[in-house]
Short mmCIF file of C-alpha atoms and ligand atoms in Angstrom, two decimals:
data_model
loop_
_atom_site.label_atom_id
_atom_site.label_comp_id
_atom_site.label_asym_id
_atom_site.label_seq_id
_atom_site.Cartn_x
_atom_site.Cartn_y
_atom_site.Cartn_z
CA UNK T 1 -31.19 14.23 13.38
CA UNK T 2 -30.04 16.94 10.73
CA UNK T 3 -29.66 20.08 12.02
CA UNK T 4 -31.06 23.05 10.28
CA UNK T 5 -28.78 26.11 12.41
CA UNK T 6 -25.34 24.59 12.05
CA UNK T 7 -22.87 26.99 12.92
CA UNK T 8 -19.03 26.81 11.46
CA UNK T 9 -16.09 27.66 14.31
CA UNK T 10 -16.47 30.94 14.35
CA UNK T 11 -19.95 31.20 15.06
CA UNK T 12 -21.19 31.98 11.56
CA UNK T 13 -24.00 29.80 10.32
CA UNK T 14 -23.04 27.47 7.54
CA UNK T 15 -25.22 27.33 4.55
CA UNK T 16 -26.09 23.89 3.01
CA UNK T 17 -24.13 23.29 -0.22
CA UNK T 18 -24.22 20.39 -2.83
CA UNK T 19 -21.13 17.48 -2.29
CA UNK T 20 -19.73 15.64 -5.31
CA UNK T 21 -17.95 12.73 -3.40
CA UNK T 22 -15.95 10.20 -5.30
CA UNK T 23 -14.98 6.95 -3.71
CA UNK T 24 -18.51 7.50 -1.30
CA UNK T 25 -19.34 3.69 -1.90
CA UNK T 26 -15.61 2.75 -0.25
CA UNK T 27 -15.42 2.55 3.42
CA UNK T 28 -14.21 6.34 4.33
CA UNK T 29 -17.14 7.23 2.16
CA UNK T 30 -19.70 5.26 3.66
CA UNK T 31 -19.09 7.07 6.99
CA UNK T 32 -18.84 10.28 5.61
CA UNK T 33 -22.07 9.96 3.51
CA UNK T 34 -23.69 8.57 7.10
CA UNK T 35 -22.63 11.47 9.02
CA UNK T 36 -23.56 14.04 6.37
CA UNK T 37 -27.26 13.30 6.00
CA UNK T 38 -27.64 12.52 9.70
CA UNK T 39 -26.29 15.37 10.79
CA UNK T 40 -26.51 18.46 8.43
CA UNK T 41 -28.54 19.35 5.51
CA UNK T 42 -26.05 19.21 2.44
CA UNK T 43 -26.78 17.20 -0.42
CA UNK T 44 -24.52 14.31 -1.80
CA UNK T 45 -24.07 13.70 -5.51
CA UNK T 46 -22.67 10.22 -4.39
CA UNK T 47 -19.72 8.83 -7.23
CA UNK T 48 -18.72 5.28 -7.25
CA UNK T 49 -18.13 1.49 -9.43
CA UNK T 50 -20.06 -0.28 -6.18
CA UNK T 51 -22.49 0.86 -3.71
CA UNK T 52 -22.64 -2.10 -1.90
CA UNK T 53 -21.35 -0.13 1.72
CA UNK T 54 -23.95 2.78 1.09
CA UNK T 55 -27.12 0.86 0.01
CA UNK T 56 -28.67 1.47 3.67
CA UNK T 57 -28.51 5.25 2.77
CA UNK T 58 -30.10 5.01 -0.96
CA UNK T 59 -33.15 3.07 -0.58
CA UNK T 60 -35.81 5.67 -2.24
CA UNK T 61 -38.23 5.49 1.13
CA UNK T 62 -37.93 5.49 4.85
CA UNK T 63 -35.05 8.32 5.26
CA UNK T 64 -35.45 11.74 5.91
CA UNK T 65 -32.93 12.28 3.56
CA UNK T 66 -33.63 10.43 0.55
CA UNK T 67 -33.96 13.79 -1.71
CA UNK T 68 -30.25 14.52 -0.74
CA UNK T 69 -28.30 11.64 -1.86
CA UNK T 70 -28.25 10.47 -5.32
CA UNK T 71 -25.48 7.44 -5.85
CA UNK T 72 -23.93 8.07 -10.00
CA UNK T 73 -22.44 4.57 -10.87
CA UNK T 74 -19.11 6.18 -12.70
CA UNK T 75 -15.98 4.92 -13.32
CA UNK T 76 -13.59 8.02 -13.34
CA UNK T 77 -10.90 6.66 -15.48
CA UNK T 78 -13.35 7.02 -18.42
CA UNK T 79 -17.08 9.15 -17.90
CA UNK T 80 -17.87 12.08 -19.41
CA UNK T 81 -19.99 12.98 -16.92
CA UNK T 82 -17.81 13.57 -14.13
CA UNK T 83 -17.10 17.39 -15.42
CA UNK T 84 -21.12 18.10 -15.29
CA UNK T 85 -21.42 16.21 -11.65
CA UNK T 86 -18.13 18.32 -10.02
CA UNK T 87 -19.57 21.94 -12.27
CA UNK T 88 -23.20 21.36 -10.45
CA UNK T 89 -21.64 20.99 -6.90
CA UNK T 90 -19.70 23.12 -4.46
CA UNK T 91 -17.51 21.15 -3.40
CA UNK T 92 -15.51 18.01 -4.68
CA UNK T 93 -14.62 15.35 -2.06
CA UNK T 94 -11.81 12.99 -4.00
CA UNK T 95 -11.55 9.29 -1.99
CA UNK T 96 -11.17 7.46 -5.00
CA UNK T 97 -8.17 5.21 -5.17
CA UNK T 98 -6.08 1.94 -5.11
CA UNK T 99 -5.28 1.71 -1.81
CA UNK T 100 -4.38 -1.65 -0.29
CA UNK T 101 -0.52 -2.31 0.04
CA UNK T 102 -0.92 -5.91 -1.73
CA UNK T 103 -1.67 -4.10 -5.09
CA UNK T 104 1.19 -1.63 -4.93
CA UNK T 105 3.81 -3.84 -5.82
CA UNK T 106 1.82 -6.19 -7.40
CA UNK T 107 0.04 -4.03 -9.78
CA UNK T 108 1.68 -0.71 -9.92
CA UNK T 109 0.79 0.48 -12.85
CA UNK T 110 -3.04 0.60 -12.03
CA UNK T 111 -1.80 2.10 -8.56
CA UNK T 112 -0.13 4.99 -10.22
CA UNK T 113 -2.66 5.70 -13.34
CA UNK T 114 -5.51 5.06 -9.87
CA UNK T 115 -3.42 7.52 -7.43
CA UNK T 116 -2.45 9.86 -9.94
CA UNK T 117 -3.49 10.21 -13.64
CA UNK T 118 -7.04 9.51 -12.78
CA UNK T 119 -7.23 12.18 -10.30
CA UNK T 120 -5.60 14.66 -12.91
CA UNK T 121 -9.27 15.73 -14.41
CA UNK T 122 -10.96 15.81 -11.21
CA UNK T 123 -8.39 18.65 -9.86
CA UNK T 124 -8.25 19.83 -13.47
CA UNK T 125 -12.25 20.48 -13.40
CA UNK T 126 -12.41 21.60 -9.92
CA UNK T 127 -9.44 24.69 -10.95
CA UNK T 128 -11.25 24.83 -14.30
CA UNK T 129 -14.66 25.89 -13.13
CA UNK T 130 -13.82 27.73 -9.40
CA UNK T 131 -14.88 24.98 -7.06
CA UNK T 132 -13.07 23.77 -3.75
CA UNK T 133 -11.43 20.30 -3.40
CA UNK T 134 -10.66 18.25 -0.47
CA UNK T 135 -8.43 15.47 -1.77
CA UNK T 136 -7.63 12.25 -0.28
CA UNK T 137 -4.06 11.63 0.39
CA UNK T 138 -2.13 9.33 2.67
CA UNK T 139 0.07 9.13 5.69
CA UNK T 140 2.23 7.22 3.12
CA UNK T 141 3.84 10.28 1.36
CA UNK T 142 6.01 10.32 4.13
CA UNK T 143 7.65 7.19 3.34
CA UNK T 144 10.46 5.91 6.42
CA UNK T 145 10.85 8.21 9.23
CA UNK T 146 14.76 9.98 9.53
CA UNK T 147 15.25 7.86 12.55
CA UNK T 148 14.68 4.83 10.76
CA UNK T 149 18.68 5.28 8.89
CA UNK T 150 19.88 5.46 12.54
CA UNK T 151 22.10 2.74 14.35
CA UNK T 152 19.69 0.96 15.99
CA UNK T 153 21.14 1.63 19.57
CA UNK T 154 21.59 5.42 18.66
CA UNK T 155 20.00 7.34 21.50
CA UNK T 156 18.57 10.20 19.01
CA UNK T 157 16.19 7.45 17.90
CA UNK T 158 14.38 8.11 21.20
CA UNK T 159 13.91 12.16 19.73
CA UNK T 160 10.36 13.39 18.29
CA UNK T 161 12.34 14.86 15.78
CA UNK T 162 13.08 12.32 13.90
CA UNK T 163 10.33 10.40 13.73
CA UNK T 164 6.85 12.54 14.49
CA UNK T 165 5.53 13.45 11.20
CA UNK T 166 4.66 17.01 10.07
CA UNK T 167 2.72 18.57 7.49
CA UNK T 168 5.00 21.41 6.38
CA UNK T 169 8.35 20.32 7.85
CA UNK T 170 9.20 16.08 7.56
CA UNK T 171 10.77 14.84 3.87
CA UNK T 172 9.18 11.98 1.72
CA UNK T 173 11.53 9.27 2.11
CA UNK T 174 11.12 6.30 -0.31
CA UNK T 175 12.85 3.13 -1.28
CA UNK T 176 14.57 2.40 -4.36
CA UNK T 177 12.58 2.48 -7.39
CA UNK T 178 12.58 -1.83 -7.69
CA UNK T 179 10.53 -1.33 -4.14
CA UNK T 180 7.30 -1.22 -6.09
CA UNK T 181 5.54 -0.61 -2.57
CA UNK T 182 6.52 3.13 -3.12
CA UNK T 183 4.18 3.04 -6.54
CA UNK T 184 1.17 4.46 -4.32
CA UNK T 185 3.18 7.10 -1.85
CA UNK T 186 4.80 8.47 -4.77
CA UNK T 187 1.66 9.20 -7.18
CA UNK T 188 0.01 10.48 -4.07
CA UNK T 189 2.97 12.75 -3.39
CA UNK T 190 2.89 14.04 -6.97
CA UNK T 191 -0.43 14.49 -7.13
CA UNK T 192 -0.25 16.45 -3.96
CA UNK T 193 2.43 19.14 -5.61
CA UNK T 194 0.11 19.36 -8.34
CA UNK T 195 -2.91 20.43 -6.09
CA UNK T 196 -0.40 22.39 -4.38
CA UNK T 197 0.80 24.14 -7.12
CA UNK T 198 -3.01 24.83 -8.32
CA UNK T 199 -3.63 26.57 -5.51
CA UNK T 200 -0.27 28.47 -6.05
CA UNK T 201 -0.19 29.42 -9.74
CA UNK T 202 -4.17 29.20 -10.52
CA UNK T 203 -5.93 30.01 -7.05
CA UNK T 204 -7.99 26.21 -6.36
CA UNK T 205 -9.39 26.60 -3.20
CA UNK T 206 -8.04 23.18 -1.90
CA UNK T 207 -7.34 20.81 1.53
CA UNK T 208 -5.63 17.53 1.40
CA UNK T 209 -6.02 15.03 4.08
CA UNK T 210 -3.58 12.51 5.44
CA UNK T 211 -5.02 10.15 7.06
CA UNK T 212 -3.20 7.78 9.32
CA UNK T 213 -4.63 4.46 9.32
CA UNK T 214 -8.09 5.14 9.68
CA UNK T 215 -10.20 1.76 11.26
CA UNK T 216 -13.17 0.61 11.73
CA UNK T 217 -16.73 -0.70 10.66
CA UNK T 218 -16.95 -1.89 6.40
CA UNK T 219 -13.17 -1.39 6.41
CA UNK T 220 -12.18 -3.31 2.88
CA UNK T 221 -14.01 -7.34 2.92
CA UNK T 222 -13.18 -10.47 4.41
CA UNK T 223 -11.86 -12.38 1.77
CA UNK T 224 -14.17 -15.61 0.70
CA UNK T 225 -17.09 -14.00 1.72
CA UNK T 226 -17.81 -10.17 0.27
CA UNK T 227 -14.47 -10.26 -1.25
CA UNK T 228 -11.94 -12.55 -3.40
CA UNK T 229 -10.89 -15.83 -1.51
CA UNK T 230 -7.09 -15.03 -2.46
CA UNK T 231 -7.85 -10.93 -2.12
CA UNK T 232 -5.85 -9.45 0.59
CA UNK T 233 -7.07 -6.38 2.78
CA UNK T 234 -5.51 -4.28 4.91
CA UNK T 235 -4.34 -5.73 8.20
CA UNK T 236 -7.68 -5.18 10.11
CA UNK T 237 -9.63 -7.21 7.97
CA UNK T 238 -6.54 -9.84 7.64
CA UNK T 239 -6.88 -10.08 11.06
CA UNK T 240 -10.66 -9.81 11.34
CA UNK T 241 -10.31 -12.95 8.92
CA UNK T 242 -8.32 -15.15 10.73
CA UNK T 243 -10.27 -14.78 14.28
CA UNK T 244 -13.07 -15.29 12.07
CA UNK T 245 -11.52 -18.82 11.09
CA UNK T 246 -9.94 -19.28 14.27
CA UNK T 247 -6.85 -19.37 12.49
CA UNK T 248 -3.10 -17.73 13.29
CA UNK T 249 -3.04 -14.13 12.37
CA UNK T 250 -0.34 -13.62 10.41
CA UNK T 251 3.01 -11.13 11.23
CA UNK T 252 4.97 -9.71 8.15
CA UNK T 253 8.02 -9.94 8.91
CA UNK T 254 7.81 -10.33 12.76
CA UNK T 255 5.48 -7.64 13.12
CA UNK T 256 7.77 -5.27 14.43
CA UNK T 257 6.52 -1.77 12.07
CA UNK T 258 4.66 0.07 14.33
CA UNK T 259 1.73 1.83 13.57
CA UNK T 260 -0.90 4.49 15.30
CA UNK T 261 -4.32 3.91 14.71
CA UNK T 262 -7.22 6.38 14.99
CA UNK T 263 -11.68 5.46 14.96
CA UNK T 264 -13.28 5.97 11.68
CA UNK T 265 -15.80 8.20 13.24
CA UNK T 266 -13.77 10.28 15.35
CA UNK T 267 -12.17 10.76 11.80
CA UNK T 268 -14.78 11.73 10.05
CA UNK T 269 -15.56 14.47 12.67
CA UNK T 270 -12.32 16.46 11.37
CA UNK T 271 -13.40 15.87 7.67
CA UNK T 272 -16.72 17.76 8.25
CA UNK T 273 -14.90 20.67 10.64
CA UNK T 274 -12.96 20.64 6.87
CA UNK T 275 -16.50 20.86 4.71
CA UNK T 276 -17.79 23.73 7.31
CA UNK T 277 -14.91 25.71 7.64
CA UNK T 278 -13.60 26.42 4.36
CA UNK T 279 -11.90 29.60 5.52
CA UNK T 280 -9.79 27.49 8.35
CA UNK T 281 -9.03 24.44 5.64
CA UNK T 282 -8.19 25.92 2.10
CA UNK T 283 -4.38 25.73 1.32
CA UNK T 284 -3.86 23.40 4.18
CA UNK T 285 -2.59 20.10 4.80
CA UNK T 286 -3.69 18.05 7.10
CA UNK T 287 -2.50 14.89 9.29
CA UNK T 288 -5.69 12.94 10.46
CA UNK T 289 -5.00 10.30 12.99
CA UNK T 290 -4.46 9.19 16.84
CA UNK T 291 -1.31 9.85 17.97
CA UNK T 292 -2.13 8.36 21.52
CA UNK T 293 -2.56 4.75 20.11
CA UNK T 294 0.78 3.74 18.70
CA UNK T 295 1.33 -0.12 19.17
CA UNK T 296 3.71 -2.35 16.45
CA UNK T 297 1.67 -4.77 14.55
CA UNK T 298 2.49 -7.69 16.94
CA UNK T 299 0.84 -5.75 19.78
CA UNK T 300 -1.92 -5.47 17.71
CA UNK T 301 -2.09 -8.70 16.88
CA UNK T 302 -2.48 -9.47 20.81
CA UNK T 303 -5.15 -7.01 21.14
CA UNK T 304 -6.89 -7.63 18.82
CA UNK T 305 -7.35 -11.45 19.97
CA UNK T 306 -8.24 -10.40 23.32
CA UNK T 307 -11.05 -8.20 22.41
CA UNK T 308 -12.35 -10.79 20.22
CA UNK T 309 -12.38 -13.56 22.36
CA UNK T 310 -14.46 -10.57 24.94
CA UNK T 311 -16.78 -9.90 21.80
CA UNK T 312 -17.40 -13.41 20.32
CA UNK T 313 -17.10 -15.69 23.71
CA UNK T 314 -14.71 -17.97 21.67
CA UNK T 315 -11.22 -19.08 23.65
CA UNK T 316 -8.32 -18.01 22.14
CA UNK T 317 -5.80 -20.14 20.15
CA UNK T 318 -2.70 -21.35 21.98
CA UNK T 319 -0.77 -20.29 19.43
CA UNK T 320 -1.87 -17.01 17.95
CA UNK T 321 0.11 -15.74 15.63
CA UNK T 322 2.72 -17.08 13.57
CA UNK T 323 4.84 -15.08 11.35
CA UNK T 324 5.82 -14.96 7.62
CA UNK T 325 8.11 -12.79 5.32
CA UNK T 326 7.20 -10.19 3.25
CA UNK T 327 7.93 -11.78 0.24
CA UNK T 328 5.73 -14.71 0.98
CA UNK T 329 2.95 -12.77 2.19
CA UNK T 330 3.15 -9.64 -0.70
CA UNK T 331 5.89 -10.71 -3.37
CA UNK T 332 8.75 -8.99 -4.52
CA UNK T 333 8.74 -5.24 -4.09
CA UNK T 334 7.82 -4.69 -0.59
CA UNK T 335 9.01 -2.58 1.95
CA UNK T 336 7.55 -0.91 4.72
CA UNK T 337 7.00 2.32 6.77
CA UNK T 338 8.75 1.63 10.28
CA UNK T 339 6.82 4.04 12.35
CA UNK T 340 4.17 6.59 11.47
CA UNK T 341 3.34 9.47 14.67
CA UNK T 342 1.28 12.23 13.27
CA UNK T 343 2.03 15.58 14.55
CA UNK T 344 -1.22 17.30 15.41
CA UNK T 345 -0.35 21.00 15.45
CA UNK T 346 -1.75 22.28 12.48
CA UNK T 347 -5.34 20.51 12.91
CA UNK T 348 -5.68 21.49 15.94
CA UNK T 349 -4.35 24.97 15.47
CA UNK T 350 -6.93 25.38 12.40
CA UNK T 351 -9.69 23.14 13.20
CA UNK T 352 -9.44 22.15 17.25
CA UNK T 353 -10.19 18.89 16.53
CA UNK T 354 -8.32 15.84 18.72
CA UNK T 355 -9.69 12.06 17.96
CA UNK T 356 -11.05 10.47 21.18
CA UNK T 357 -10.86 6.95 21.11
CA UNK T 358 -8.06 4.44 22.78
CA UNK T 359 -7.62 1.74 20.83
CA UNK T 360 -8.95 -0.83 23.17
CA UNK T 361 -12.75 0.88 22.87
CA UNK T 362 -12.28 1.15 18.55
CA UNK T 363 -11.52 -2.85 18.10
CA UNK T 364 -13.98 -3.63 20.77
CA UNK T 365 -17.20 -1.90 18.64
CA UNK T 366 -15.22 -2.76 15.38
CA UNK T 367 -14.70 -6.46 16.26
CA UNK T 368 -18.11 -6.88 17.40
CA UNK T 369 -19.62 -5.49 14.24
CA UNK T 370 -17.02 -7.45 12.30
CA UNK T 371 -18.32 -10.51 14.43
CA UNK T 372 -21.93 -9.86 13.92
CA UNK T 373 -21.91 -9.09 9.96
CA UNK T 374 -19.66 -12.19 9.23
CA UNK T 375 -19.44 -15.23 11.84
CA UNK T 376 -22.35 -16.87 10.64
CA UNK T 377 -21.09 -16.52 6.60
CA UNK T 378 -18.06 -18.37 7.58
CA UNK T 379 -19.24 -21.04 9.72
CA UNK T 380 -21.58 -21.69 6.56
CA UNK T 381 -18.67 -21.18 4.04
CA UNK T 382 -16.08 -23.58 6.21
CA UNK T 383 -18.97 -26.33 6.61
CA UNK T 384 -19.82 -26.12 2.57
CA UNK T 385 -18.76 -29.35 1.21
CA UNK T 386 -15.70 -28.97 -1.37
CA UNK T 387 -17.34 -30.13 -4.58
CA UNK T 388 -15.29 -33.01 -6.07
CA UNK T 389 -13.28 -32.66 -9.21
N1 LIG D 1 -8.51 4.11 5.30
C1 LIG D 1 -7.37 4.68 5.60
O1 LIG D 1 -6.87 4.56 6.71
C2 LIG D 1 -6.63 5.52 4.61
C3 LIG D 1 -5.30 5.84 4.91
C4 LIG D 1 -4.59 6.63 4.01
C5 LIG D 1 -5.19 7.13 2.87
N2 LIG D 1 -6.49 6.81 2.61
C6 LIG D 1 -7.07 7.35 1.37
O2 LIG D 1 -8.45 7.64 1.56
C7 LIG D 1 -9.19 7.35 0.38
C8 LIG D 1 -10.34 6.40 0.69
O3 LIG D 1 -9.84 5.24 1.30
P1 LIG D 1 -10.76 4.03 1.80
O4 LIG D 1 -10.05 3.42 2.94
O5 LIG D 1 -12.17 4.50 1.95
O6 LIG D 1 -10.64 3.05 0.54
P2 LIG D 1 -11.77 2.23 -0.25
O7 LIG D 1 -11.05 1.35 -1.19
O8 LIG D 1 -12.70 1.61 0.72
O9 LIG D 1 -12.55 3.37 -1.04
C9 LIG D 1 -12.17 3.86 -2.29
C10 LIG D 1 -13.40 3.90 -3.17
O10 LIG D 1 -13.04 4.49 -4.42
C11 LIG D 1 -13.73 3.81 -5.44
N3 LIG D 1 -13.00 3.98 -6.70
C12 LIG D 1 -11.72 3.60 -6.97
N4 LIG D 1 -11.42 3.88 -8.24
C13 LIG D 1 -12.53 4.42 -8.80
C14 LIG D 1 -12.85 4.88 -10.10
N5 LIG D 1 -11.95 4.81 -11.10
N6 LIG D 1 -14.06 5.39 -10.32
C15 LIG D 1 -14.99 5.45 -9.34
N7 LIG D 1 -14.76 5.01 -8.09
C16 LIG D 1 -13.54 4.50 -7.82
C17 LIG D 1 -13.72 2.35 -4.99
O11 LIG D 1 -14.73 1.59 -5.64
C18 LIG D 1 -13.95 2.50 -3.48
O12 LIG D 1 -15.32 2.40 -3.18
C19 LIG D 1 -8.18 6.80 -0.63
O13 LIG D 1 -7.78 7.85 -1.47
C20 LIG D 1 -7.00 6.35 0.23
O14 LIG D 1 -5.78 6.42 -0.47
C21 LIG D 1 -7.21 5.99 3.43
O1 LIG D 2 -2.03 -9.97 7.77
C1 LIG D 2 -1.28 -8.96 7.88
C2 LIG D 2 -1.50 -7.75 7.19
C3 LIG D 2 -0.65 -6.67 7.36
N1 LIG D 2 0.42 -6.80 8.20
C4 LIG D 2 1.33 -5.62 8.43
O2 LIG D 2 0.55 -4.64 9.10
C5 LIG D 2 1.01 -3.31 8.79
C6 LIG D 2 -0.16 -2.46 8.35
O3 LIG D 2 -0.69 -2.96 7.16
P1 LIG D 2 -1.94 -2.30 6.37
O4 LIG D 2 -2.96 -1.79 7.29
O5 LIG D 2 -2.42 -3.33 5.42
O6 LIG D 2 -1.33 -1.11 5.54
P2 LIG D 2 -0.25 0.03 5.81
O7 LIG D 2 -0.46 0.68 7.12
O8 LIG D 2 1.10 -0.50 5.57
O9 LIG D 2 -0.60 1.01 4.61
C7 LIG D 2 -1.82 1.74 4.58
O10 LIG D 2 -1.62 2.94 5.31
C8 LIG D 2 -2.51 3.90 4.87
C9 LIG D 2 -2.92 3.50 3.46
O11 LIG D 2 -2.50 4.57 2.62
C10 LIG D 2 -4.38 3.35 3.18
O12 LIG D 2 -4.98 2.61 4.16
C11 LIG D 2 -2.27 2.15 3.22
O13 LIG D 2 -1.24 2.28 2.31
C12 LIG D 2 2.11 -3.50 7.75
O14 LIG D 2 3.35 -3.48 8.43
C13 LIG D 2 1.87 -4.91 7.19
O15 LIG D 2 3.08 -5.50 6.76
C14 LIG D 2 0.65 -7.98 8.89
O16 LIG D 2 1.63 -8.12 9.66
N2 LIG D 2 -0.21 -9.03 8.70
#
């Protein structure tokens, strides 16, 4: 229930303000629009193409908070509107973005104009007109850890310091430029020195969040079913999609990049300790993720057909996964982050916050949603008839 005495960290009470959140029909956005209008009492001037993952929040009756949401169906690239929407709020939220790996080297020019020139008027109008921004970045801008150029029996491999990532202290490290893959880190890095440099030369009040693979719930679509049959997500909902089928998951490559993976809702609890303590957040950046649940993709692979078999009843396949290269999987132009640990110091310095849940406990209520919402759809979808030529 919303709470009308919230009070920020340092025991001040926080007034309600007025959001303008692009991206809030995506699936960070969905959560944060959930949690903002359960929980407080600011309004959301919501900013998206779709609104397919919000719809539960806008219907007109039936919510307590139906006067504080209003969903503006805006493309960014090209609306004239968007100057009025960020001038009448308080604070900008920018989520909006191409961000699935199989479009960065694959269509890398709409990643870069997405990821960078289309986010160019949104920081321009927040600067412009004296309003805060909290801007979506990624985990991504730091590219392949140091330790990663190491002999692979060197023992400094086994040293934090060359592989935890830090906000103010660890390089970008890229591929060459014929690695599209780097098309999104690289507009996200550039269009972090621009915020950066905003707050430097002109005074934005600004926070930038990396987040490190965030997971859960309405993460991306499973493709043939709320999504394109050849469309491919991000690796939960590949996954999601072939225990769905009962079919291999697939490895890229083995498997073998390792990744740490952190709840969408413990998440979100950082990004409104962000939106309630201005004071703490402005000029920061911060890392967002679970340092505690590092496993490589192949261990993920595992658990994840564990939990599912717990969640759905269904045996698991004798053969699970099978793996597949790169360039069958994404086409030329990939390459990969090896290892991504987020240091935690500064959030928890500024903010306190520390996510909560092992990774066992996320897939387990993530699964089982993804098993309720779409089982049924593809049992119908696989049993459909292919209609002759
Ligand atoms: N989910 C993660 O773990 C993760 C990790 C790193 C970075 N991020 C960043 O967080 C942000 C949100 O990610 P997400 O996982 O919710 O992705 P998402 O694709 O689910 O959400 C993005 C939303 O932005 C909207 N959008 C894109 N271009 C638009 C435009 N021109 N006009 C209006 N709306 C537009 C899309 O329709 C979509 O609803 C992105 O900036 C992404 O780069 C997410
Ligand atoms: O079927 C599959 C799909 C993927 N992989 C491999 O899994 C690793 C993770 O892939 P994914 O979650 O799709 O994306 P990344 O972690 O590489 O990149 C994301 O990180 C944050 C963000 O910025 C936004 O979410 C995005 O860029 C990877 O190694 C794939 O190769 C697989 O084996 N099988």
């Amino acid at each position: 229930m919303a709470s009308s005495a919230r009070v920020d960290l340092d025991g001040k009470p926080v007034r309600a303000i007025s959001i303008c959140m692009i991206g809030a029909g995506g699936f960070i956005g969905s959560h944060l629009c959930e949690k903002i209008l359960s929980e407080t009492q600011h309004k959301i001037l919501a900013v998206d193409v779709y609104s397919d993952k919000i719809k539960h929040l806008l219907e007109p009756d039936g919510h307590p908070w139906a006067d504080r949401i209003q969903f503006h169906r805006i493309n960014i690239k090209h609306d004239s509107r968007l100057e009025g929407l960020i001038k009448m709020a308080d604070l900008t939220i920018n989520l909006a973005a191409i961000c699935t790996p199989a479009d960065y080297n694959t269509r890398p020019l709409d990643t870069i104009y997405s990821n960078f020139i289309d986010a160019l008027p949104v920081v321009k109008y927040c600067s412009e007109n004296g309003k805060r921004l909290i801007h979506f970045s990624t985990c991504e801008v730091y590219g392949k850890t140091v330790g990663s150029f190491l002999p692979k029996d060197s023992p400094l491999r086994q040293d934090p310091s060359y592989y935890v990532l830090k906000e103010d202290a660890s390089p970008c490290i890229f591929g060459a430029i014929e690695k599209q893959r780097w098309s999104y880190a690289c507009a996200k890095q550039l269009i972090e020195r621009l915020i950066y440099a905003e707050g430097a030369e002109n005074g934005l009040e600004f926070t930038i969040v990396r987040p490190f693979n965030w997971i859960g719930p309405r993460m991306d679509f499973i493709p043939g079913v709320d999504g394109p049959s050849e469309g491919v997500p991000r690796v939960l909902a590949c996954f999601s999609n072939n225990l769905l089928r009962g079919e291999p998951l697939k490895l890229v490559d083995g498997g073998q990049s390792q990744r740490t993976f952190v709840y969408i809702k413990d998440a979100i609890e950082a990004i409104l300790l962000m939106i309630e303590n201005p004071a703490r957040a402005n000029g920061h950046i911060f890392n967002v993720g679970n340092p505690n649940n590092e496993v490589t993709v192949k261990q993920l692979a595992e658990i994840m057909t564990q939990v599912y078999s717990k969640v759905s009843g269904e045996p698991s396949l004798e053969v699970p996964t099978i793996d597949v290269s790169s360039k069958e999987f994404y086409g030329e132009g990939y390459d990969d982050s090896d290892k991504r640990i987020p240091d935690m110091t500064i959030i928890n310095k500024q903010l306190g916050w520390n996510p909560k849940t092992s990774l066992w406990d996320l897939l387990e209520s993530t699964l089982t949603y993804q098993h309720r919402t779409y089982a049924e759809a593809i049992k119908r979808a696989v049993a459909r008839p292919v209609a002759s030529s």
